[in-house]
Short mmCIF file of C-alpha atoms in Angstrom, two decimals:
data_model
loop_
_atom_site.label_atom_id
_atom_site.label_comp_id
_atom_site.label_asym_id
_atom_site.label_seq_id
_atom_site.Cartn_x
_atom_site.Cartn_y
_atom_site.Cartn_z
CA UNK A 1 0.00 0.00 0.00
CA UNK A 2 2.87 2.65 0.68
CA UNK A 3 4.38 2.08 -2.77
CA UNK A 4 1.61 3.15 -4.29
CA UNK A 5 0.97 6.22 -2.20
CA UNK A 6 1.25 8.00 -4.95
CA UNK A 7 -2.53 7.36 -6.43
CA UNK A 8 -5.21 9.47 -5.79
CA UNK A 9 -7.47 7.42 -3.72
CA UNK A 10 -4.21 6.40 -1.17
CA UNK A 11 -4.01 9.87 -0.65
CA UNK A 12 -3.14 10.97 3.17
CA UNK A 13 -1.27 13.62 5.84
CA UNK A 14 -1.10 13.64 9.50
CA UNK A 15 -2.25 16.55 12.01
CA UNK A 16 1.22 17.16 12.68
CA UNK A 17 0.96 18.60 8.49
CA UNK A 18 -2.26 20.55 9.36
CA UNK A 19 -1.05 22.26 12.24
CA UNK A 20 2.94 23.01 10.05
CA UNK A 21 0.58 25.14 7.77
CA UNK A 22 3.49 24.39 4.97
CA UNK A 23 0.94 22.33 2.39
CA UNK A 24 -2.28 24.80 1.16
CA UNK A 25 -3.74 21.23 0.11
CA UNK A 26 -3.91 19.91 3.76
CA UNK A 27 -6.53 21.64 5.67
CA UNK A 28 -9.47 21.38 8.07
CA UNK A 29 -12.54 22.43 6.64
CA UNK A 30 -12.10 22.68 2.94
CA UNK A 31 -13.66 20.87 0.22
CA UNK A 32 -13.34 19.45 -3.38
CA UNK A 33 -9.87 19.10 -5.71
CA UNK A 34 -9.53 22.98 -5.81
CA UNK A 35 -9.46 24.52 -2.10
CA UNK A 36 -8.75 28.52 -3.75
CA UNK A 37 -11.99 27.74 -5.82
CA UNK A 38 -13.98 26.47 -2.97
CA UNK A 39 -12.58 29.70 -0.64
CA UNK A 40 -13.66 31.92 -3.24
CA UNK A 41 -17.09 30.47 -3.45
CA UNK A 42 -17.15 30.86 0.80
CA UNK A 43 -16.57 34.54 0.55
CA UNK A 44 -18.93 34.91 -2.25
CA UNK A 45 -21.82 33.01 -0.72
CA UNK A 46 -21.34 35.27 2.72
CA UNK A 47 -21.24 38.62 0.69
CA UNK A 48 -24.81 37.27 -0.95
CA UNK A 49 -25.94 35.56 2.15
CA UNK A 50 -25.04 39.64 4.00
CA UNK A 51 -26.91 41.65 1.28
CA UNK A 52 -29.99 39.08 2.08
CA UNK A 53 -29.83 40.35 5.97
CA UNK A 54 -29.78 43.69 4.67
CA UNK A 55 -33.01 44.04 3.45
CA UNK A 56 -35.01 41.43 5.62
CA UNK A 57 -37.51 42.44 7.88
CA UNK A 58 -38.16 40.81 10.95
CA UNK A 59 -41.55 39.38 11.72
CA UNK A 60 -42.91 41.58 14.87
CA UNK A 61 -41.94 39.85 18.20
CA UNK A 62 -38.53 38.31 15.99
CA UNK A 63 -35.13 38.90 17.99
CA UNK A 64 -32.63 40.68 16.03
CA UNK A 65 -30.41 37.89 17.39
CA UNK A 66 -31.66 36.32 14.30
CA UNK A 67 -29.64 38.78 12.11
CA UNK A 68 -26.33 38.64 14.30
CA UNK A 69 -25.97 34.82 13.95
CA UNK A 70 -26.37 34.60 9.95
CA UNK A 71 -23.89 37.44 9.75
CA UNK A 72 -21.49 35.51 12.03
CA UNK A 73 -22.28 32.66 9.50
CA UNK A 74 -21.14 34.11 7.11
CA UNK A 75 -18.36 35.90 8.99
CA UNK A 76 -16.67 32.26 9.92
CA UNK A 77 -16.50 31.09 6.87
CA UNK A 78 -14.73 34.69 5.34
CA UNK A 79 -12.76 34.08 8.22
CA UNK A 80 -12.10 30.25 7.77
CA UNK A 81 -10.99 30.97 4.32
CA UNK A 82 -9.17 33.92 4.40
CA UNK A 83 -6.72 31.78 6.82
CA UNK A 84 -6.44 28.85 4.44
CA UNK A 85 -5.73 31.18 1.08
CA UNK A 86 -2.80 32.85 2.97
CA UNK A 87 -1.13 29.03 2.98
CA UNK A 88 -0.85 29.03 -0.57
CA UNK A 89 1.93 32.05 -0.58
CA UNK A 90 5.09 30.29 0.23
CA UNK A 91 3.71 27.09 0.45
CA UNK A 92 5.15 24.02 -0.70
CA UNK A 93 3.14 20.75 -1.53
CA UNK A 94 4.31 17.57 -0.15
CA UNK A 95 3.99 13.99 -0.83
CA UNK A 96 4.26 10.74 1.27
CA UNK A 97 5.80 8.15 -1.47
CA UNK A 98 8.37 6.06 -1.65
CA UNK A 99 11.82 6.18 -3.62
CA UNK A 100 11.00 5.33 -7.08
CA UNK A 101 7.71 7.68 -7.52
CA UNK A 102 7.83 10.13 -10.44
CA UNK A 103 7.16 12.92 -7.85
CA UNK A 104 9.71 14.23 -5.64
CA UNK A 105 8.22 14.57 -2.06
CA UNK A 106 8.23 18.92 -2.02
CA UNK A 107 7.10 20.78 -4.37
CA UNK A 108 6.68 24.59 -4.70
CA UNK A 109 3.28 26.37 -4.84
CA UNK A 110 3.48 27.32 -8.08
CA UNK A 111 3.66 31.32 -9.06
CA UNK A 112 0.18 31.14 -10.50
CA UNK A 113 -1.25 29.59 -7.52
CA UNK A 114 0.20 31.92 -5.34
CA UNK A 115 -0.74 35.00 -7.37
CA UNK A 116 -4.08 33.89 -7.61
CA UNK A 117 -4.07 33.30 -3.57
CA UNK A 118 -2.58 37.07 -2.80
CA UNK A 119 -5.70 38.07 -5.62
CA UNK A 120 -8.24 36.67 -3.49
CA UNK A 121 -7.18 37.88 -0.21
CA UNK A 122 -6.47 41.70 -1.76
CA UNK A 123 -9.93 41.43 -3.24
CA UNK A 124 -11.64 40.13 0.30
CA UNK A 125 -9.64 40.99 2.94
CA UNK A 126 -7.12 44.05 2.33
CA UNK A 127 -8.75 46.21 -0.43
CA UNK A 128 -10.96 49.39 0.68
CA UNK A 129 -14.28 47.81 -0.41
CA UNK A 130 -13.76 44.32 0.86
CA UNK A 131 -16.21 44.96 3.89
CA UNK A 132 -18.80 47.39 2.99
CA UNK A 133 -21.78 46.79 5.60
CA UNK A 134 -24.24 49.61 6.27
CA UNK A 135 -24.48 51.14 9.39
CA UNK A 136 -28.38 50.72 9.91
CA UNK A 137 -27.65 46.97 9.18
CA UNK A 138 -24.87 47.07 11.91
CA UNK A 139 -26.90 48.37 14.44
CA UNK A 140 -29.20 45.66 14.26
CA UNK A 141 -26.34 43.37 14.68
CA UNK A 142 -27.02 42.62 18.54
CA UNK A 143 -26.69 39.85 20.98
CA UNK A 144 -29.48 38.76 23.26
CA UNK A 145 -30.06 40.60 26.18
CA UNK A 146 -30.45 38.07 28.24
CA UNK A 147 -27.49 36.05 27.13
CA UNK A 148 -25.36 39.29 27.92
CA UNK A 149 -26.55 39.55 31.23
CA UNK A 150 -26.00 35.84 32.16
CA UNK A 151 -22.45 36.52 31.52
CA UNK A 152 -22.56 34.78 28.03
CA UNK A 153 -20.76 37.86 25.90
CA UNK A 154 -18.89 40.89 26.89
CA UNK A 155 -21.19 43.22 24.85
CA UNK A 156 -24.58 43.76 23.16
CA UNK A 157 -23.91 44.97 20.08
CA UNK A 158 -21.29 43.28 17.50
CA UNK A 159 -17.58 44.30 17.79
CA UNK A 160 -17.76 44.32 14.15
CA UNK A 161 -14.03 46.68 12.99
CA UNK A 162 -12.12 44.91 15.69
CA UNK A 163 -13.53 41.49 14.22
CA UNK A 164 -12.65 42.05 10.75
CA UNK A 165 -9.08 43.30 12.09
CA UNK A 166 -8.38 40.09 13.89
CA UNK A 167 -8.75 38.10 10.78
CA UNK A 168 -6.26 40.64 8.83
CA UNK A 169 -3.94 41.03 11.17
CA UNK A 170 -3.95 37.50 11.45
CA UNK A 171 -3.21 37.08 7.61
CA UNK A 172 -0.42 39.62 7.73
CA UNK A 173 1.50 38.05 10.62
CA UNK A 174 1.62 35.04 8.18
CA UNK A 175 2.91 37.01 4.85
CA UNK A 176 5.00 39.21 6.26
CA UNK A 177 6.46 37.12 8.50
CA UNK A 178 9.97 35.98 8.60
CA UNK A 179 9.28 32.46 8.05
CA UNK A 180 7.56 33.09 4.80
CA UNK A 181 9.89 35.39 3.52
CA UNK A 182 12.49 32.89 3.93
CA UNK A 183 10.33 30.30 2.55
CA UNK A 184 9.76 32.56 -0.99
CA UNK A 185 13.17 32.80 -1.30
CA UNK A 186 14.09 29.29 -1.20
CA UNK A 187 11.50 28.32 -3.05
CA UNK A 188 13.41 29.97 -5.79
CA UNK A 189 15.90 27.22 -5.92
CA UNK A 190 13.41 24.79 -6.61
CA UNK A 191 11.95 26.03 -9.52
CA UNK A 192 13.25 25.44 -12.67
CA UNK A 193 12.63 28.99 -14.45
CA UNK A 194 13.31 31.57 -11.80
CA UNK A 195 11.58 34.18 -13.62
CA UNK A 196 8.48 32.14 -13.75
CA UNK A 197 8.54 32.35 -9.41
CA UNK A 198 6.57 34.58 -7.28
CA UNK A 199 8.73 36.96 -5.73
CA UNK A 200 9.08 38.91 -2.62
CA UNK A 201 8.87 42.02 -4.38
CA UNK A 202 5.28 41.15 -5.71
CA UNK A 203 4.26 39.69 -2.80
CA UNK A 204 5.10 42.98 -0.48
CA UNK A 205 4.11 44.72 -3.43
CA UNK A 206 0.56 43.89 -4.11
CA UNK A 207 0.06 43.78 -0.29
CA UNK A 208 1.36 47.95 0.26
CA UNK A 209 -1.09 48.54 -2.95
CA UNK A 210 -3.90 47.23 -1.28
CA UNK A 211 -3.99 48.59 1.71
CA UNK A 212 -2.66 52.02 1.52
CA UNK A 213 -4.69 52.90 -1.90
CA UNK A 214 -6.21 55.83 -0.01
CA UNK A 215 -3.05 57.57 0.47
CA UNK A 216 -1.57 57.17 -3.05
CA UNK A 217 -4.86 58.44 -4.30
CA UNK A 218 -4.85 61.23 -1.67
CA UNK A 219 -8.27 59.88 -0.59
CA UNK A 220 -10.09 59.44 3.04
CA UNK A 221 -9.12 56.25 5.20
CA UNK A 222 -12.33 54.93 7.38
CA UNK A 223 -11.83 53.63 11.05
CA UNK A 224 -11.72 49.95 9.25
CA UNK A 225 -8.67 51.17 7.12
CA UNK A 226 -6.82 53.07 9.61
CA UNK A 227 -6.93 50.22 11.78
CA UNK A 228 -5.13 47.56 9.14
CA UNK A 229 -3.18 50.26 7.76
CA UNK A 230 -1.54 50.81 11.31
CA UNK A 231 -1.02 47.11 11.53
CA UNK A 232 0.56 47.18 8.43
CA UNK A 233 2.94 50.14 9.02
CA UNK A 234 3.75 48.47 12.52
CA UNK A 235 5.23 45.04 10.65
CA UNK A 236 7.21 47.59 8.17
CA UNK A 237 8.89 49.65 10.58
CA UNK A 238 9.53 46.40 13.14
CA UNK A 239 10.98 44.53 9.89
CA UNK A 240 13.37 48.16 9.58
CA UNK A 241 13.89 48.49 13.38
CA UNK A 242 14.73 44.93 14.06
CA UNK A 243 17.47 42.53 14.66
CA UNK A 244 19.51 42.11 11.30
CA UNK A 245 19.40 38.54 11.84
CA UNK A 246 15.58 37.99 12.10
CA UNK A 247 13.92 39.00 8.80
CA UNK A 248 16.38 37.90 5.59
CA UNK A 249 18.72 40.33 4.04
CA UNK A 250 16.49 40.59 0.98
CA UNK A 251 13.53 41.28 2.41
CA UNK A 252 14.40 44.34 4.99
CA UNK A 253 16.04 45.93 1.35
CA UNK A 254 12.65 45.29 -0.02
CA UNK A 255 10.48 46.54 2.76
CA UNK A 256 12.61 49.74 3.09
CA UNK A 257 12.53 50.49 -0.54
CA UNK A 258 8.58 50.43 -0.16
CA UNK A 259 8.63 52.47 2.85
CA UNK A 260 10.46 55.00 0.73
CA UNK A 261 7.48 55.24 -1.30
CA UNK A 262 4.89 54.87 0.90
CA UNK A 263 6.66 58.06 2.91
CA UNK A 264 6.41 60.33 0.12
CA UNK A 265 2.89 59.32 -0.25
CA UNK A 266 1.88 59.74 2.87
CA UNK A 267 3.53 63.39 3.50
CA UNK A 268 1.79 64.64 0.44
CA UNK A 269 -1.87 63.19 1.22
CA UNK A 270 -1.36 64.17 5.26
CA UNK A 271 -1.48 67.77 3.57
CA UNK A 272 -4.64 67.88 1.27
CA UNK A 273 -7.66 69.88 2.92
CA UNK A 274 -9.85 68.11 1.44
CA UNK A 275 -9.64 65.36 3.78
CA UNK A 276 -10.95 64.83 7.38
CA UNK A 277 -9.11 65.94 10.14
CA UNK A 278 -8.66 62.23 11.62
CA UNK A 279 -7.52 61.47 7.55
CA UNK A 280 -5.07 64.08 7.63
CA UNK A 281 -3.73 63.07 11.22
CA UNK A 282 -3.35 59.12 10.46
CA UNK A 283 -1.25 60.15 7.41
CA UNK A 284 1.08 62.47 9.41
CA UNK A 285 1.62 60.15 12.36
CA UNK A 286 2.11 57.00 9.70
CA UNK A 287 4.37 59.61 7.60
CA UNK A 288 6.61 60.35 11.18
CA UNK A 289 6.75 56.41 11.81
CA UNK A 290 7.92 55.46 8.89
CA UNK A 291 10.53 58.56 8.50
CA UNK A 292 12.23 57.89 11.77
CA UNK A 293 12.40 54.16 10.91
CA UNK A 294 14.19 55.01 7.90
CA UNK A 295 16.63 57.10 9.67
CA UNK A 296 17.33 54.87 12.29
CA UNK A 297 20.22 52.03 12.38
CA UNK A 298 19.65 48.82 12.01
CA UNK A 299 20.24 46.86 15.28
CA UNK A 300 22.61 44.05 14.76
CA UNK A 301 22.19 40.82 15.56
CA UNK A 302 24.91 39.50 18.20
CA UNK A 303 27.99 36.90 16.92
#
């Protein structure tokens, strides 16, 4: 039965692989051969399942409880999948077969996969639109009374902006973590056509894009965006204020170049009038963070 581990149906991993988070294609709670299809199809189903809530009216007597547990339903599973995409970056697939199989036992997420994961998790997780819920739906999003009381939860209504920043920052500590920069650039010795590889570059690229497209644009940044955009400036300037010996060479040059940029972005949007005070406040601080980062030496890591 092991030598022919390599067919289909003989198909198997361990916890121990679910809980290394190194293989996108071993997960909890994922179905079907394409697991970036079937996340896809989560977040779409919640977004439709959320614009349902919007307009349905209670019968009289109905608890708005009603409305707070689809819109955690649909909540868990943005959250579920948002968590599983993010393997696919970095991630290598692995194989339990014996010497002799015509597949080695690692190989790298390919470049398309990965692009196609960072896609989906710009598009519903780091982009300015990706959580768009009313405010007279939100302030029907309550929970009992009476479970609130009994001790059951800490709050009536919904926590909703530090729930959606949980999952993100959650997702960032992932991709612009050490471990996975490390990862992306080993994984460029395993592929045959280096050009053909997903890069750092891209990958801290497309993330900065995302979630700082207010400030390029010279736009307003919401509560929701100010709060990931702070997480996101915090991982920068740690990666630039850091020990030399925790985040790879490569990446720190990366990071700083996009810091660069993000500065000068920042110091001319912190100055348009057109924006809210709070606006024009976040951009100044973020522009000061990232400014003294810049200036300041790298700590070294001891011998």
């Amino acid at each position: 039965i092991a030598a022919r581990a390599d067919q289909p149906a003989l198909a198997f991993a361990t916890d121990g692989d679910v809980y290394d988070g190194l293989d996108p294609l071993v997960n909890q709670n994922d179905l079907g051969a394409d697991p970036l299809a079937y996340y896809r199809k989560r977040v779409q189903l919640s977004r439709e399942l959320w614009q349902d809530l919007e307009t349905r009216r209670l019968r009289p007597g109905e608890s708005y409880e009603v409305l707070r547990r689809r819109f955690m339903t649909g909540f868990s599973q943005v959250a579920m999948a948002m968590g599983l995409t993010a393997k696919y970056v970095a991630g290598v697939t692995t194989y339990n077969d014996k010497a002799g199989s015509s597949r080695p036992p690692v190989v790298p997420v390919s470049a398309a996969r990965q692009r196609e994961a960072i896609g989906l998790l710009a598009d519903a997780l780091f982009r300015a639109d990706s959580f768009r819920v009313p405010p007279q739906f939100l302030n029907k999003l309550i929970y009992d009374r009476l479970d609130v009381e009994a001790g059951g939860a800490p709050r009536a209504d919904l926590p909703v902006a530090d729930m959606v920043l949980n999952v993100q920052r959650d997702v960032l500590n992932r991709l612009m973590s050490p471990t996975v920069a490390q990862r992306t650039l080993n994984n460029l010795f395993k592929i045959g056509n280096a050009k053909e590889a997903m890069t750092l570059g891209e990958l801290y690229g497309t993330l900065q894009s995302a979630i700082w497209s207010e400030a390029r644009q010279g736009l307003e940044s919401d509560v929701l965006r100010r709060n990931l955009q702070r997480e996101h400036l915090s991982r920068v300037a740690a990666a630039l204020l850091g020990r030399s010996g925790i985040m790879p060479a490569d990446a720190r040059a990366l990071l700083r170049a996009n810091a660069r940029e993000l500065r000068d972005q920042l110091g001319v949007a912190a100055k348009r009038r057109n924006l809210s005070v709070e606006t024009r406040a976040h951009y100044a601080e973020s522009f000061e963070t990232l400014d003294e980062a810049l200036k300041a030496p790298l700590e070294r890591a001891s011998p």
